[in-house]
Coordinates of C-alpha atoms and ligand atoms in Angstrom, one line a residue:
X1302 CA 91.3 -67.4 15.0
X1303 CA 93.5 -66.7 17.5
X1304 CA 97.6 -66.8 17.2
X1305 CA 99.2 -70.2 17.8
X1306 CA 102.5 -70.0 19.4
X1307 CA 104.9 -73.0 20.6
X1308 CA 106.3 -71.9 23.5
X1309 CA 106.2 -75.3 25.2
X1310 CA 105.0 -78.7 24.2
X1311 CA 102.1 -77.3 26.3
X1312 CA 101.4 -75.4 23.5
X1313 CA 99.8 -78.2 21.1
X1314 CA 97.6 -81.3 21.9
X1315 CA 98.6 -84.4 21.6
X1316 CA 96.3 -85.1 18.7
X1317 CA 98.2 -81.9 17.3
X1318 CA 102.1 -83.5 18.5
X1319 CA 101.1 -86.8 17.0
X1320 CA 100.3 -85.1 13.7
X1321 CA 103.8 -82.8 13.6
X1322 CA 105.7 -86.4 14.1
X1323 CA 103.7 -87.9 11.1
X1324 CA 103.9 -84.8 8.5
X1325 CA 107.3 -84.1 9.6
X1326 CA 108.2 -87.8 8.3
X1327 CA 106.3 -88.1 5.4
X1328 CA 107.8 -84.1 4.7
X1329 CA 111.7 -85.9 4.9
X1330 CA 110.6 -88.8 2.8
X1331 CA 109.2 -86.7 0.1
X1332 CA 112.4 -84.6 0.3
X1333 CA 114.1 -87.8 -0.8
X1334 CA 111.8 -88.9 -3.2
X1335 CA 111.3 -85.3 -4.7
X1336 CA 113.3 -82.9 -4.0
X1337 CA 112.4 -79.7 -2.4
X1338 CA 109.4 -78.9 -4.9
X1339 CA 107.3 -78.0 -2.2
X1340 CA 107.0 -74.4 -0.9
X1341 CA 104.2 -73.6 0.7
X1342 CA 106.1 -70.9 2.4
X1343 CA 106.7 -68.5 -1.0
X1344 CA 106.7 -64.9 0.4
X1345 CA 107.0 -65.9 3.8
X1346 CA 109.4 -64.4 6.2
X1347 CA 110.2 -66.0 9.7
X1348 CA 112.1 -63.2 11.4
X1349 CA 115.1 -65.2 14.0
X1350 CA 115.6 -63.7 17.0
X1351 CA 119.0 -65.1 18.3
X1352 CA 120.4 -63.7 21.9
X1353 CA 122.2 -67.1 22.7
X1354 CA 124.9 -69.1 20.1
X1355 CA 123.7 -71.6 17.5
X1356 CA 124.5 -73.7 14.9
X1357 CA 121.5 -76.5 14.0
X1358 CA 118.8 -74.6 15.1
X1359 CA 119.8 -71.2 13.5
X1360 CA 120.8 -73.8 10.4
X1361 CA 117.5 -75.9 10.1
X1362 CA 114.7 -73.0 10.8
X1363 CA 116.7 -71.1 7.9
X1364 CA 117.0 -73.8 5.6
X1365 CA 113.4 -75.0 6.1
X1366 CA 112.1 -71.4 5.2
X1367 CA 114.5 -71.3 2.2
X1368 CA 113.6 -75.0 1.2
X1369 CA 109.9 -74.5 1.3
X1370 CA 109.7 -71.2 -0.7
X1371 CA 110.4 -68.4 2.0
X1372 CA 113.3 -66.2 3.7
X1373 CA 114.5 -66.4 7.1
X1374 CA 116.0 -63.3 8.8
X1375 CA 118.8 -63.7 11.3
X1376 CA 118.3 -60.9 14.0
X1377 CA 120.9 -60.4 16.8
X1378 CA 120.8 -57.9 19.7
X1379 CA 124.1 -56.7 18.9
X1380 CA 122.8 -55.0 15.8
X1381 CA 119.2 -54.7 16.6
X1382 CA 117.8 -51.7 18.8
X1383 CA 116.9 -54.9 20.7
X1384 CA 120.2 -54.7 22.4
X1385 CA 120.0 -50.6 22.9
X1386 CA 116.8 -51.1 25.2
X1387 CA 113.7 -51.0 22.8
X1388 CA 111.2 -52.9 24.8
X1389 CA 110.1 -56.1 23.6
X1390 CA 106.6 -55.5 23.5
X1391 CA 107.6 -52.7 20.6
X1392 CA 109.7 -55.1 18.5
X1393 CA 106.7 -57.7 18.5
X1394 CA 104.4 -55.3 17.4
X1395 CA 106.3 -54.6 14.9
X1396 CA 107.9 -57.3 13.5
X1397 CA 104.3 -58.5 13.5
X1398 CA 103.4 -56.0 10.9
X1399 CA 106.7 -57.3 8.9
X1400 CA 106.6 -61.0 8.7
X1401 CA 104.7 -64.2 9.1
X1402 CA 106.3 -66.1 11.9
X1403 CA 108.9 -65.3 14.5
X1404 CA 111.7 -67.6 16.4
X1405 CA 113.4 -66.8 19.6
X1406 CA 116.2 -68.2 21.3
X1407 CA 116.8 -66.4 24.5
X1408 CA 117.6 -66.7 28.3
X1409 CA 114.6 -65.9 29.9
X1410 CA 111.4 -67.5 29.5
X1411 CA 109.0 -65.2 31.0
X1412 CA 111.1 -62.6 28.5
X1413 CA 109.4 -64.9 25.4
X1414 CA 105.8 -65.0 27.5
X1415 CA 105.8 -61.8 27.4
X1416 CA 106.8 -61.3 23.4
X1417 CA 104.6 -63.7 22.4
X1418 CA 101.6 -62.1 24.5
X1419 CA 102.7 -58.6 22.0
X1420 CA 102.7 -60.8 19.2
X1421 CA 99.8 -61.3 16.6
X1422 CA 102.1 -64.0 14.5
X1423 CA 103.0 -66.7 15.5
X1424 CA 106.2 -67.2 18.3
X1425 CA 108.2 -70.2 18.3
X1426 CA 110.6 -71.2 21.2
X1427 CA 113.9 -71.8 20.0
X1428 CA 115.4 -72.6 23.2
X1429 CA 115.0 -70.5 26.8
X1430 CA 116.8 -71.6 29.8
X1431 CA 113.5 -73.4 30.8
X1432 CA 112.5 -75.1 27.7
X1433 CA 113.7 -76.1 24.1
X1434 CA 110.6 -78.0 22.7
X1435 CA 112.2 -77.8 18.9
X1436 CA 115.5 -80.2 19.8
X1437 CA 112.0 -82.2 21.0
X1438 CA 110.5 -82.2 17.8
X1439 CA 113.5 -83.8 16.0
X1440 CA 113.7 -86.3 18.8
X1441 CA 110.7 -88.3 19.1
X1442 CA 110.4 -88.2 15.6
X1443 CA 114.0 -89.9 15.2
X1444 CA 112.8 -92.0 18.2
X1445 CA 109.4 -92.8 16.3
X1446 CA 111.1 -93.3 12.8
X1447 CA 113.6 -95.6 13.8
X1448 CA 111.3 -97.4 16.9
X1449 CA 107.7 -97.0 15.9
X1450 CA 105.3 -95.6 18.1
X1451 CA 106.9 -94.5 21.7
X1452 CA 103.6 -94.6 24.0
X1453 CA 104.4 -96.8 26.8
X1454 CA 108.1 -96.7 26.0
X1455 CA 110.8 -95.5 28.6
X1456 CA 113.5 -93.3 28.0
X1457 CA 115.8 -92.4 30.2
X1458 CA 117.6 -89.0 31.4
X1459 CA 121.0 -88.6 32.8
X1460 CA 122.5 -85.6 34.0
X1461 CA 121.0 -81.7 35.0
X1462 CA 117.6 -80.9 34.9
X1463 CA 117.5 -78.3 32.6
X1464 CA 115.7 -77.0 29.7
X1465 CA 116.2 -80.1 27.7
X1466 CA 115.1 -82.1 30.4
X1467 CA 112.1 -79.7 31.4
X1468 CA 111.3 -80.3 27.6
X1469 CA 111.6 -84.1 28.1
X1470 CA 109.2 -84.3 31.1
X1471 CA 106.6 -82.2 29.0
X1472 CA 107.1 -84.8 25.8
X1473 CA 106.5 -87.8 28.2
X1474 CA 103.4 -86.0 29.3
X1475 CA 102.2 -85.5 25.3
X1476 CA 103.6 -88.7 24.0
X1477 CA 102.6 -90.6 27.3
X1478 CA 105.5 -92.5 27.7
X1479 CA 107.6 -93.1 31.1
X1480 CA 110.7 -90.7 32.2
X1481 CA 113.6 -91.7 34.3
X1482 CA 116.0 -88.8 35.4
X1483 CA 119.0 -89.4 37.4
X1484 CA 120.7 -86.4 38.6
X1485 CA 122.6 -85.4 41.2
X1486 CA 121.0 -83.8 44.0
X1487 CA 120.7 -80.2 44.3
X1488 CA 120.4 -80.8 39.6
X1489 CA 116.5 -81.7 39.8
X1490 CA 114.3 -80.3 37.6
X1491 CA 111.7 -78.1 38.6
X1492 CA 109.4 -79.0 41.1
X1493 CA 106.1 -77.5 39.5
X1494 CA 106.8 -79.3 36.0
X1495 CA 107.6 -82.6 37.5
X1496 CA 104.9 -83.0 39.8
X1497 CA 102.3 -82.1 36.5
X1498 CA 103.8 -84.8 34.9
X1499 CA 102.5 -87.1 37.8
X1500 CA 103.6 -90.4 37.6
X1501 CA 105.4 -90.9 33.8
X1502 CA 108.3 -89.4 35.5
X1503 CA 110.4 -90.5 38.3
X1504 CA 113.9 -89.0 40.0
X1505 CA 116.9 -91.7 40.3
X1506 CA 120.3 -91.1 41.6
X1507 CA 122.0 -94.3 40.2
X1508 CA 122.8 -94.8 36.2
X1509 CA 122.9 -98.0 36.2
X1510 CA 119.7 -98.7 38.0
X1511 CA 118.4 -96.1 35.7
X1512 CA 118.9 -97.0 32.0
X1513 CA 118.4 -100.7 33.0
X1514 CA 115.6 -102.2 30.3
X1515 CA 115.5 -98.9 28.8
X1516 CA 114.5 -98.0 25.4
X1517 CA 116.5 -94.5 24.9
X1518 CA 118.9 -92.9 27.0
X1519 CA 119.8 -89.2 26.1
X1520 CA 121.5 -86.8 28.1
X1521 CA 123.4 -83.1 27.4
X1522 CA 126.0 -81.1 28.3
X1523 CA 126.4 -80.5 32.0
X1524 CA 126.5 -76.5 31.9
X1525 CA 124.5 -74.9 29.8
X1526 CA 124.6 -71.1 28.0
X1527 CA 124.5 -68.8 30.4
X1528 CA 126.5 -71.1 33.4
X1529 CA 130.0 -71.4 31.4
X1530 CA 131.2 -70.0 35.6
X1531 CA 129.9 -73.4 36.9
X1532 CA 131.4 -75.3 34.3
X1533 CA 134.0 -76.8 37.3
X1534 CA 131.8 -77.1 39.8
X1535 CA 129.6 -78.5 37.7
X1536 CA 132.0 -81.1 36.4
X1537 CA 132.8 -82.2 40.1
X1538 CA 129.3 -82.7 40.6
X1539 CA 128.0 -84.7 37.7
X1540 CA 130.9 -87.3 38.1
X1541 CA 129.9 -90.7 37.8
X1542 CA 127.4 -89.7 35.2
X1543 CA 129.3 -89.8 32.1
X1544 CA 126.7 -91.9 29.6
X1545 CA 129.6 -94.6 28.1
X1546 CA 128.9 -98.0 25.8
X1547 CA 128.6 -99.7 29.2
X1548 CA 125.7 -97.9 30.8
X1549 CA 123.9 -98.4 27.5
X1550 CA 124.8 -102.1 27.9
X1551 CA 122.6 -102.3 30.9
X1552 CA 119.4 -101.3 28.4
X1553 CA 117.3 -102.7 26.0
X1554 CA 119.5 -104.8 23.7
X1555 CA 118.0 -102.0 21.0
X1556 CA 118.4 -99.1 22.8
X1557 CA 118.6 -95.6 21.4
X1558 CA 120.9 -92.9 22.7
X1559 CA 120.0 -89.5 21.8
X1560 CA 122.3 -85.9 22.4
X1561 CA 121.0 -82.2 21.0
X1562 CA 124.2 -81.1 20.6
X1563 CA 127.2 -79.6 21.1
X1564 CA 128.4 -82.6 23.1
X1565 CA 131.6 -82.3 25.2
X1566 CA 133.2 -86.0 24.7
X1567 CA 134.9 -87.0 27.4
X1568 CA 132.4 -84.8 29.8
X1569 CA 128.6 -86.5 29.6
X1570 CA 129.3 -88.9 27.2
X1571 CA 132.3 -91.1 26.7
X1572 CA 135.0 -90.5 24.0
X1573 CA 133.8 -93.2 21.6
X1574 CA 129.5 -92.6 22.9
X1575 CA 129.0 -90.9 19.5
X1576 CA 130.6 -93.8 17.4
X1577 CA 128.7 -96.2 18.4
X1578 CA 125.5 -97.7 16.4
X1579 CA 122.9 -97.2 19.4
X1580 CA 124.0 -93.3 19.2
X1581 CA 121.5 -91.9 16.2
X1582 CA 122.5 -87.9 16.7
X1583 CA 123.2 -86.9 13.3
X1584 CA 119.9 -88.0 12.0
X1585 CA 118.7 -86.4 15.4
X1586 CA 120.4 -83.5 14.3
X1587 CA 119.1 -83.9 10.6
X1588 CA 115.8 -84.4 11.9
X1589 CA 115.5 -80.7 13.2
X1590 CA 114.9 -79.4 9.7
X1591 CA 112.0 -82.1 9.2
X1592 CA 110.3 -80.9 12.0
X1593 CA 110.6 -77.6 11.8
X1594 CA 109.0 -78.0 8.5
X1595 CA 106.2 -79.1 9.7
X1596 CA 106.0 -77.1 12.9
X1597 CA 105.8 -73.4 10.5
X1598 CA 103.7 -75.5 8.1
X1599 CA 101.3 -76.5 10.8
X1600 CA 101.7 -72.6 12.5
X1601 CA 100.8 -71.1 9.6
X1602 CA 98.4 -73.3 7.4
X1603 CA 97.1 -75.8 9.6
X1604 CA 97.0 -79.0 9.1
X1605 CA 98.1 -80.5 5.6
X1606 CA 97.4 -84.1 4.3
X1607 CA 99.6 -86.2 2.3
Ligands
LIG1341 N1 120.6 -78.6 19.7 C1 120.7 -77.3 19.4 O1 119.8 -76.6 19.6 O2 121.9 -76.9 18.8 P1 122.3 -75.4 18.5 O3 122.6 -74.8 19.9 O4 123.6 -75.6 17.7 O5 121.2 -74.7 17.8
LIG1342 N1 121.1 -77.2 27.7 C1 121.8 -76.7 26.6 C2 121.2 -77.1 25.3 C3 121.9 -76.6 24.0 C4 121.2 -76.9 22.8 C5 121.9 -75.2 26.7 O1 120.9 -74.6 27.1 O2 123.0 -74.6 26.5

């Protein structure tokens, strides 16, 4: 059989996405219930490739290995001969000999094609600056938990069209539910993944008209790793967009505001956003481990009942 990767939301069916949401519940309620007793993953290594910062996502993927039996490695560039030149081709091919599964968080994603395509174990996207299908994981399943089922739902972006919001026009696409984005001109996503997404997603310039009737609003930081020399410009530009307890007023009385994380108060969301019961972002960020769970689970057993 060949290698499953999940280098994009792309990478699974929706039968497949439905199925990670479902196990990756019943995986956190058995936690609960149980305790981690479960470890499928004994003598498993997931080798972490980390060339940007990270807290919950370096956090969860190693905790989920240690929690279900395995070992995670944290692997930087700064003491790897990654960062001395060795091509990346080499390092897949042999880290492939090493150990069962393999996370990356870099810049480029054509950089992660092309270790993945070297790669005979499985390669999981831990955030490029195109994509970061993990944080979407967590998300729909806190949207799911706490909602129900989000088909025909409407969630609502606000801010730059970046890899978080690539990753949400690929999740309406799986999940089939509807995508505003409002963001300032010249801050669109890419062309080529909104127009596969067709008609689930629409562009919108005002946040008010945006978020109204909506069921979740999320949103992220307005410069991303890798633009910190934007960050002013970038502030200028996105004014007016800060998400605050008003603009979620104008929603569904039972609205859900979701953040990955770091969040700059006082930037995209308000001072207060985060105190407020409609914000769920530390079961959100819980909610990564859960996931993750089931994603290695699912990439390296298939599918588990129960
Ligand atoms: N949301 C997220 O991926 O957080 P980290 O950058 O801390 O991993
Ligand atoms: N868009 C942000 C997400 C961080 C989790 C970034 O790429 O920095």
């Amino acid at each position: 059989m060949a290698t499953r990767h999940f280098l994009t939301l792309l990478d699974l069916s929706p039968d497949e996405l439905r199925y990670l949401i479902q196990r990756a519940i019943s995986i956190k309620n058995g936690l609960k219930t149980h305790g981690p007793t479960y470890t499928p993953f004994a003598n498993r290594t997931l080798a972490m490739i980390f060339e940007k910062s990270s807290t919950r996502t370096r956090v969860s993927f190693e905790t989920a290995m240690a929690q279900f039996g395995g070992h995670a490695l944290f692997l930087s560039p700064r003491d790897t001969q990654l960062g001395r030149g060795e091509p990346i081709g080499d390092t897949a091919r042999v880290l492939a000999e090493m150990v069962d599964a393999v996370m990356i968080r870099t810049f480029s994603h054509q950089g992660l094609e092309a270790y993945a395509a070297a790669s005979t174990v499985p390669v999981i996207n831990a955030l490029t600056d195109d994509y970061h299908p993990c944080q979407l994981l967590a998300d729909v399943m806190t949207w799911t938990e706490l909602r129900g089922s989000v088909k025909g739902r409407t969630a609502v972006w606000i801010g730059d069209g970046n890899n978080m919001c690539h990753s949400w026009i690929n999740a309406a696409r799986q999940f089939d539910f509807q995508l505003r984005i409002c963001c300032p001109e010249g801050y669109e996503p890419r062309q080529d993944i909104l127009a596969a997404a067709g008609d689930r997603v629409s562009i919108h310039r005002d946040p008010l008209q945006a978020v109204a009737n909506a069921d979740l609003v999320t949103t992220d930081v307005w410069a991303s790793m890798g633009q910190e020399e934007e960050q002013a410009r970038r502030e200028a530009d996105f004014a007016g967009l800060q998400v605050s307890e008003a603009m979620l007023d104008q929603a569904k009385d039972d609205v859900l505001f979701l953040h990955c994380l770091p969040a700059h108060r006082g930037e995209e969301i308000s001072t207060t956003l985060l105190d407020d019961p409609r914000a769920v972002v530390w079961q959100e960020a819980g909610n990564r481990l859960h996931a993750q769970k089931a994603l290695i689970e699912f990439l390296l057993l298939g599918r588990v009942e129960g």
